[in-house]
Structures are given as structure tokens and as C-alpha cells.
């Protein structure tokens, strides 16, 4: 559980820094990355305090759908800024749908996760972003693996044993926060 506390503190620190930097620079990328990391940090702290029983709460899955949506908005704005307003509509709809229809979270979560995984690599390959920005993709891959493992358990068809998933979950959250945070911090050319 120590890793959850560390993930929470690191998420709040990185998220707060990026959020304040984004507000100061009027930079939607930083604000989005900051908010996404703040939510991931807060979720880590909720799990550290309340334990894994919190995963069964109706609020936690909705909150869990926010980071990929918010982080992917920052990614879209950073890589393809002309489409960010359209993607913002998708994010707002995704948040509303996640809050009302828990089963629909998967569709929005999947799109956001793919954007987080693919767009940073695309930007680096095009030399539109420094290589460090690909760290966001590494974080997305980590949280994607953790999310799929949790989703298959919730669906009653686990890919991995529950004990293993709960053992690695704190490290998945910490790794996600560190990689996404580092990629967001170092993404400027």
C-alpha cells in the first residue's frame, strides 16, 4: 500500500505543478495533463485510505474514467490542435455518459486510451515533439494493462488472478503517473 501513497502524493504534486504552469501560460495541454494527474493521484489516495473495497463503489469507476479522457484531451491539443474542440465535445459527452451509464464507460475509455497510446508516438515519429513525449504512451500502456485486468475481473472472466492484479495495481498507478507526468513535463521542444 506504500506505493499507493507515493502514487497519490506524486500525482498531486505533478498534477498541481502542471495545472498551475498551464494556467500561468494559458496552455490547455498542461491544464489537461495536470487535471488528469490530480485525479489519478486522488484515486490512488482513496485506494490507500479506503482499501480495494473502494473499487466496488459506484463513484470510483466514474472517477476512474476521468483521467484517460482528460489526459487524452491534453494529448489531442498538443499533437493535433485543430481538432481539440471536437474532441472536447467527445470528452464532455464521455463524462456525462460515464456518470449516468456505467456500462458505457468502456467505449469512451477505450478511445481515450488509444489516443493516449498512439498520438504521442505519432508526434515523436513526425518530430513534432521530443522523444520524451513518448513516455506518455508508456504510461498509457501501463494503465491500459491494469484497466483490462480489472475489467475482466469485474466481468467475471479474469485474465489474471485477483490477488496478482491487486498486488501490481499500486505500481501500475505509480508507473502511469510517473511516465505520463514526465512525458507531459518534458514534451516541449
PDB file of C-alpha atoms in Angstrom:
ATOM      1  CA  UNK A   1       0.000   0.000   0.000  1.00  0.00           C
ATOM      2  CA  UNK A   2       3.014   2.310   0.313  1.00  0.00           C
ATOM      3  CA  UNK A   3       3.125   2.587  -3.487  1.00  0.00           C
ATOM      4  CA  UNK A   4      -0.460   3.920  -3.438  1.00  0.00           C
ATOM      5  CA  UNK A   5       0.538   6.676  -1.010  1.00  0.00           C
ATOM      6  CA  UNK A   6       3.562   7.522  -3.142  1.00  0.00           C
ATOM      7  CA  UNK A   7       1.425   7.477  -6.314  1.00  0.00           C
ATOM      8  CA  UNK A   8      -1.087   9.769  -4.642  1.00  0.00           C
ATOM      9  CA  UNK A   9       1.499  12.282  -3.499  1.00  0.00           C
ATOM     10  CA  UNK A  10       3.409  12.224  -6.802  1.00  0.00           C
ATOM     11  CA  UNK A  11       0.162  12.522  -8.779  1.00  0.00           C
ATOM     12  CA  UNK A  12      -0.990  15.511  -6.739  1.00  0.00           C
ATOM     13  CA  UNK A  13       2.450  17.165  -6.953  1.00  0.00           C
ATOM     14  CA  UNK A  14       2.923  16.651 -10.707  1.00  0.00           C
ATOM     15  CA  UNK A  15      -0.707  17.438 -11.431  1.00  0.00           C
ATOM     16  CA  UNK A  16      -0.625  20.585  -9.326  1.00  0.00           C
ATOM     17  CA  UNK A  17       2.601  21.769 -10.938  1.00  0.00           C
ATOM     18  CA  UNK A  18       1.366  21.136 -14.493  1.00  0.00           C
ATOM     19  CA  UNK A  19      -2.027  22.660 -13.718  1.00  0.00           C
ATOM     20  CA  UNK A  20      -0.530  25.856 -12.304  1.00  0.00           C
ATOM     21  CA  UNK A  21       2.008  26.025 -15.140  1.00  0.00           C
ATOM     22  CA  UNK A  22      -0.816  25.604 -17.636  1.00  0.00           C
ATOM     23  CA  UNK A  23      -2.930  28.344 -16.072  1.00  0.00           C
ATOM     24  CA  UNK A  24       0.069  30.692 -15.931  1.00  0.00           C
ATOM     25  CA  UNK A  25       0.924  30.022 -19.586  1.00  0.00           C
ATOM     26  CA  UNK A  26      -2.708  29.734 -20.708  1.00  0.00           C
ATOM     27  CA  UNK A  27      -1.804  26.285 -22.020  1.00  0.00           C
ATOM     28  CA  UNK A  28      -4.663  23.774 -22.295  1.00  0.00           C
ATOM     29  CA  UNK A  29      -2.175  20.898 -22.700  1.00  0.00           C
ATOM     30  CA  UNK A  30      -0.639  21.477 -19.276  1.00  0.00           C
ATOM     31  CA  UNK A  31      -4.006  22.147 -17.637  1.00  0.00           C
ATOM     32  CA  UNK A  32      -5.400  18.880 -19.028  1.00  0.00           C
ATOM     33  CA  UNK A  33      -2.347  16.847 -18.058  1.00  0.00           C
ATOM     34  CA  UNK A  34      -2.417  18.481 -14.627  1.00  0.00           C
ATOM     35  CA  UNK A  35      -6.094  17.703 -14.013  1.00  0.00           C
ATOM     36  CA  UNK A  36      -5.716  14.116 -15.219  1.00  0.00           C
ATOM     37  CA  UNK A  37      -2.746  13.520 -12.917  1.00  0.00           C
ATOM     38  CA  UNK A  38      -4.550  15.172  -9.995  1.00  0.00           C
ATOM     39  CA  UNK A  39      -7.471  12.764 -10.415  1.00  0.00           C
ATOM     40  CA  UNK A  40      -5.112   9.772 -10.684  1.00  0.00           C
ATOM     41  CA  UNK A  41      -3.333  10.954  -7.537  1.00  0.00           C
ATOM     42  CA  UNK A  42      -6.625  11.425  -5.707  1.00  0.00           C
ATOM     43  CA  UNK A  43      -7.830   7.967  -6.764  1.00  0.00           C
ATOM     44  CA  UNK A  44      -4.566   6.457  -5.522  1.00  0.00           C
ATOM     45  CA  UNK A  45      -5.071   8.139  -2.156  1.00  0.00           C
ATOM     46  CA  UNK A  46      -8.685   6.936  -1.982  1.00  0.00           C
ATOM     47  CA  UNK A  47      -7.472   3.372  -2.519  1.00  0.00           C
ATOM     48  CA  UNK A  48      -4.685   3.865   0.046  1.00  0.00           C
ATOM     49  CA  UNK A  49      -7.154   5.109   2.674  1.00  0.00           C
ATOM     50  CA  UNK A  50     -10.271   3.050   1.916  1.00  0.00           C
ATOM     51  CA  UNK A  51      -8.597  -0.086   0.550  1.00  0.00           C
ATOM     52  CA  UNK A  52      -9.565  -2.059  -2.530  1.00  0.00           C
ATOM     53  CA  UNK A  53     -13.167  -2.241  -1.387  1.00  0.00           C
ATOM     54  CA  UNK A  54     -13.470   1.258  -2.841  1.00  0.00           C
ATOM     55  CA  UNK A  55     -13.225  -0.290  -6.323  1.00  0.00           C
ATOM     56  CA  UNK A  56     -16.769  -1.597  -5.802  1.00  0.00           C
ATOM     57  CA  UNK A  57     -18.096   1.879  -5.045  1.00  0.00           C
ATOM     58  CA  UNK A  58     -20.261   3.381  -7.795  1.00  0.00           C
ATOM     59  CA  UNK A  59     -18.238   6.618  -7.668  1.00  0.00           C
ATOM     60  CA  UNK A  60     -14.740   5.178  -8.201  1.00  0.00           C
ATOM     61  CA  UNK A  61     -15.332   3.790 -11.738  1.00  0.00           C
ATOM     62  CA  UNK A  62     -16.780   7.141 -12.813  1.00  0.00           C
ATOM     63  CA  UNK A  63     -13.788   8.964 -11.345  1.00  0.00           C
ATOM     64  CA  UNK A  64     -11.556   6.341 -12.947  1.00  0.00           C
ATOM     65  CA  UNK A  65     -12.957   7.243 -16.359  1.00  0.00           C
ATOM     66  CA  UNK A  66     -11.882  10.884 -15.985  1.00  0.00           C
ATOM     67  CA  UNK A  67      -8.069  10.585 -16.240  1.00  0.00           C
ATOM     68  CA  UNK A  68      -7.917   8.979 -19.693  1.00  0.00           C
ATOM     69  CA  UNK A  69     -10.498  11.434 -21.044  1.00  0.00           C
ATOM     70  CA  UNK A  70      -8.781  14.492 -19.581  1.00  0.00           C
ATOM     71  CA  UNK A  71      -5.238  13.322 -20.371  1.00  0.00           C
ATOM     72  CA  UNK A  72      -6.220  12.449 -23.935  1.00  0.00           C
ATOM     73  CA  UNK A  73      -7.712  15.945 -24.355  1.00  0.00           C
ATOM     74  CA  UNK A  74      -4.287  17.383 -23.497  1.00  0.00           C
ATOM     75  CA  UNK A  75      -2.671  14.960 -25.919  1.00  0.00           C
ATOM     76  CA  UNK A  76      -5.057  15.851 -28.752  1.00  0.00           C
ATOM     77  CA  UNK A  77      -4.486  19.553 -28.111  1.00  0.00           C
ATOM     78  CA  UNK A  78      -0.705  19.074 -28.072  1.00  0.00           C
ATOM     79  CA  UNK A  79      -0.493  16.917 -31.204  1.00  0.00           C
ATOM     80  CA  UNK A  80      -3.484  17.891 -33.373  1.00  0.00           C
ATOM     81  CA  UNK A  81      -4.640  21.268 -32.020  1.00  0.00           C
ATOM     82  CA  UNK A  82      -7.106  21.919 -34.825  1.00  0.00           C
ATOM     83  CA  UNK A  83      -9.280  19.015 -33.640  1.00  0.00           C
ATOM     84  CA  UNK A  84      -9.259  19.680 -29.905  1.00  0.00           C
ATOM     85  CA  UNK A  85     -12.671  21.413 -29.829  1.00  0.00           C
ATOM     86  CA  UNK A  86     -14.311  18.396 -31.461  1.00  0.00           C
ATOM     87  CA  UNK A  87     -12.524  16.126 -29.057  1.00  0.00           C
ATOM     88  CA  UNK A  88     -13.625  18.311 -26.130  1.00  0.00           C
ATOM     89  CA  UNK A  89     -17.245  17.577 -27.127  1.00  0.00           C
ATOM     90  CA  UNK A  90     -16.406  13.861 -27.059  1.00  0.00           C
ATOM     91  CA  UNK A  91     -14.836  14.257 -23.584  1.00  0.00           C
ATOM     92  CA  UNK A  92     -17.850  16.139 -22.192  1.00  0.00           C
ATOM     93  CA  UNK A  93     -20.228  13.520 -23.597  1.00  0.00           C
ATOM     94  CA  UNK A  94     -17.958  10.801 -22.194  1.00  0.00           C
ATOM     95  CA  UNK A  95     -18.067  12.310 -18.698  1.00  0.00           C
ATOM     96  CA  UNK A  96     -21.863  12.658 -18.823  1.00  0.00           C
ATOM     97  CA  UNK A  97     -22.324   9.123 -20.124  1.00  0.00           C
ATOM     98  CA  UNK A  98     -19.879   7.705 -17.560  1.00  0.00           C
ATOM     99  CA  UNK A  99     -21.811   9.409 -14.779  1.00  0.00           C
ATOM    100  CA  UNK A 100     -25.162   8.026 -15.965  1.00  0.00           C
ATOM    101  CA  UNK A 101     -24.460   4.714 -17.695  1.00  0.00           C
ATOM    102  CA  UNK A 102     -21.607   2.851 -16.051  1.00  0.00           C
ATOM    103  CA  UNK A 103     -21.551   0.197 -18.796  1.00  0.00           C
ATOM    104  CA  UNK A 104     -20.821   2.797 -21.487  1.00  0.00           C
ATOM    105  CA  UNK A 105     -17.574   3.831 -19.791  1.00  0.00           C
ATOM    106  CA  UNK A 106     -15.668   1.170 -21.744  1.00  0.00           C
ATOM    107  CA  UNK A 107     -16.356   2.769 -25.136  1.00  0.00           C
ATOM    108  CA  UNK A 108     -15.143   6.233 -24.132  1.00  0.00           C
ATOM    109  CA  UNK A 109     -12.312   4.834 -22.031  1.00  0.00           C
ATOM    110  CA  UNK A 110     -11.052   2.738 -24.978  1.00  0.00           C
ATOM    111  CA  UNK A 111     -10.974   5.663 -27.416  1.00  0.00           C
ATOM    112  CA  UNK A 112      -9.207   7.875 -24.889  1.00  0.00           C
ATOM    113  CA  UNK A 113      -6.715   5.125 -24.077  1.00  0.00           C
ATOM    114  CA  UNK A 114      -5.879   4.553 -27.738  1.00  0.00           C
ATOM    115  CA  UNK A 115      -5.336   8.272 -28.247  1.00  0.00           C
ATOM    116  CA  UNK A 116      -3.003   8.353 -25.235  1.00  0.00           C
ATOM    117  CA  UNK A 117      -1.119   5.357 -26.576  1.00  0.00           C
ATOM    118  CA  UNK A 118      -0.828   6.321 -30.250  1.00  0.00           C
ATOM    119  CA  UNK A 119      -0.706  10.133 -30.562  1.00  0.00           C
ATOM    120  CA  UNK A 120       2.477  10.743 -28.532  1.00  0.00           C
ATOM    121  CA  UNK A 121       4.352   8.113 -30.566  1.00  0.00           C
ATOM    122  CA  UNK A 122       2.950   9.668 -33.759  1.00  0.00           C
ATOM    123  CA  UNK A 123       4.123  13.139 -32.671  1.00  0.00           C
ATOM    124  CA  UNK A 124       7.605  11.848 -31.830  1.00  0.00           C
ATOM    125  CA  UNK A 125       7.847   9.931 -35.137  1.00  0.00           C
ATOM    126  CA  UNK A 126       6.879  13.105 -37.029  1.00  0.00           C
ATOM    127  CA  UNK A 127       9.473  15.019 -34.991  1.00  0.00           C
ATOM    128  CA  UNK A 128       6.681  17.319 -33.816  1.00  0.00           C
ATOM    129  CA  UNK A 129       7.565  16.500 -30.208  1.00  0.00           C
ATOM    130  CA  UNK A 130      10.755  15.485 -28.416  1.00  0.00           C
ATOM    131  CA  UNK A 131      11.336  11.776 -27.712  1.00  0.00           C
ATOM    132  CA  UNK A 132      10.371  12.295 -24.054  1.00  0.00           C
ATOM    133  CA  UNK A 133       6.740  12.790 -25.082  1.00  0.00           C
ATOM    134  CA  UNK A 134       6.582   9.066 -25.903  1.00  0.00           C
ATOM    135  CA  UNK A 135       6.707   8.469 -22.139  1.00  0.00           C
ATOM    136  CA  UNK A 136       3.008   9.375 -22.137  1.00  0.00           C
ATOM    137  CA  UNK A 137       2.445   6.301 -24.319  1.00  0.00           C
ATOM    138  CA  UNK A 138       4.354   4.128 -21.841  1.00  0.00           C
ATOM    139  CA  UNK A 139       2.093   5.385 -19.033  1.00  0.00           C
ATOM    140  CA  UNK A 140      -0.971   4.755 -21.195  1.00  0.00           C
ATOM    141  CA  UNK A 141       0.185   1.204 -21.883  1.00  0.00           C
ATOM    142  CA  UNK A 142       0.654   0.555 -18.162  1.00  0.00           C
ATOM    143  CA  UNK A 143      -2.756   1.858 -17.143  1.00  0.00           C
ATOM    144  CA  UNK A 144      -4.323   0.052 -20.102  1.00  0.00           C
ATOM    145  CA  UNK A 145      -2.964  -3.283 -18.922  1.00  0.00           C
ATOM    146  CA  UNK A 146      -4.179  -2.585 -15.382  1.00  0.00           C
ATOM    147  CA  UNK A 147      -7.569  -1.448 -16.630  1.00  0.00           C
ATOM    148  CA  UNK A 148      -8.079  -4.511 -18.802  1.00  0.00           C
ATOM    149  CA  UNK A 149      -7.093  -6.772 -15.901  1.00  0.00           C
ATOM    150  CA  UNK A 150      -9.617  -5.040 -13.604  1.00  0.00           C
ATOM    151  CA  UNK A 151     -12.344  -5.027 -16.261  1.00  0.00           C
ATOM    152  CA  UNK A 152     -12.007  -8.747 -16.924  1.00  0.00           C
ATOM    153  CA  UNK A 153     -12.265  -9.431 -13.193  1.00  0.00           C
ATOM    154  CA  UNK A 154     -15.375  -7.257 -12.958  1.00  0.00           C
ATOM    155  CA  UNK A 155     -16.845  -9.124 -15.939  1.00  0.00           C
ATOM    156  CA  UNK A 156     -16.218 -12.473 -14.230  1.00  0.00           C
ATOM    157  CA  UNK A 157     -13.651 -13.599 -16.828  1.00  0.00           C
ATOM    158  CA  UNK A 158     -10.294 -12.701 -15.253  1.00  0.00           C
ATOM    159  CA  UNK A 159      -7.152 -12.766 -17.362  1.00  0.00           C
ATOM    160  CA  UNK A 160      -5.046 -12.691 -14.215  1.00  0.00           C
ATOM    161  CA  UNK A 161      -5.804 -13.789 -10.656  1.00  0.00           C
ATOM    162  CA  UNK A 162      -7.356 -11.088  -8.486  1.00  0.00           C
ATOM    163  CA  UNK A 163      -4.520 -11.295  -5.939  1.00  0.00           C
ATOM    164  CA  UNK A 164      -1.935 -10.618  -8.644  1.00  0.00           C
ATOM    165  CA  UNK A 165      -3.903  -7.688 -10.083  1.00  0.00           C
ATOM    166  CA  UNK A 166      -4.319  -6.107  -6.645  1.00  0.00           C
ATOM    167  CA  UNK A 167      -0.623  -6.682  -5.918  1.00  0.00           C
ATOM    168  CA  UNK A 168       0.557  -4.881  -9.070  1.00  0.00           C
ATOM    169  CA  UNK A 169      -2.165  -2.184  -9.160  1.00  0.00           C
ATOM    170  CA  UNK A 170      -0.295   0.299  -6.909  1.00  0.00           C
ATOM    171  CA  UNK A 171       2.810   0.001  -9.072  1.00  0.00           C
ATOM    172  CA  UNK A 172       0.763   0.337 -12.253  1.00  0.00           C
ATOM    173  CA  UNK A 173      -0.770   3.557 -10.906  1.00  0.00           C
ATOM    174  CA  UNK A 174       2.612   4.878  -9.762  1.00  0.00           C
ATOM    175  CA  UNK A 175       4.255   3.998 -13.083  1.00  0.00           C
ATOM    176  CA  UNK A 176       1.427   5.598 -15.026  1.00  0.00           C
ATOM    177  CA  UNK A 177       1.666   8.812 -13.029  1.00  0.00           C
ATOM    178  CA  UNK A 178       5.458   8.970 -13.335  1.00  0.00           C
ATOM    179  CA  UNK A 179       5.602   8.206 -17.067  1.00  0.00           C
ATOM    180  CA  UNK A 180       2.671  10.416 -18.094  1.00  0.00           C
ATOM    181  CA  UNK A 181       3.887  13.203 -15.801  1.00  0.00           C
ATOM    182  CA  UNK A 182       7.457  13.034 -17.141  1.00  0.00           C
ATOM    183  CA  UNK A 183       6.238  12.940 -20.737  1.00  0.00           C
ATOM    184  CA  UNK A 184       3.992  15.940 -20.136  1.00  0.00           C
ATOM    185  CA  UNK A 185       6.710  17.896 -18.313  1.00  0.00           C
ATOM    186  CA  UNK A 186       9.366  17.243 -20.965  1.00  0.00           C
ATOM    187  CA  UNK A 187       7.213  17.444 -24.095  1.00  0.00           C
ATOM    188  CA  UNK A 188       8.237  20.939 -25.137  1.00  0.00           C
ATOM    189  CA  UNK A 189      10.824  21.196 -27.901  1.00  0.00           C
TER     190      UNK A 189
END
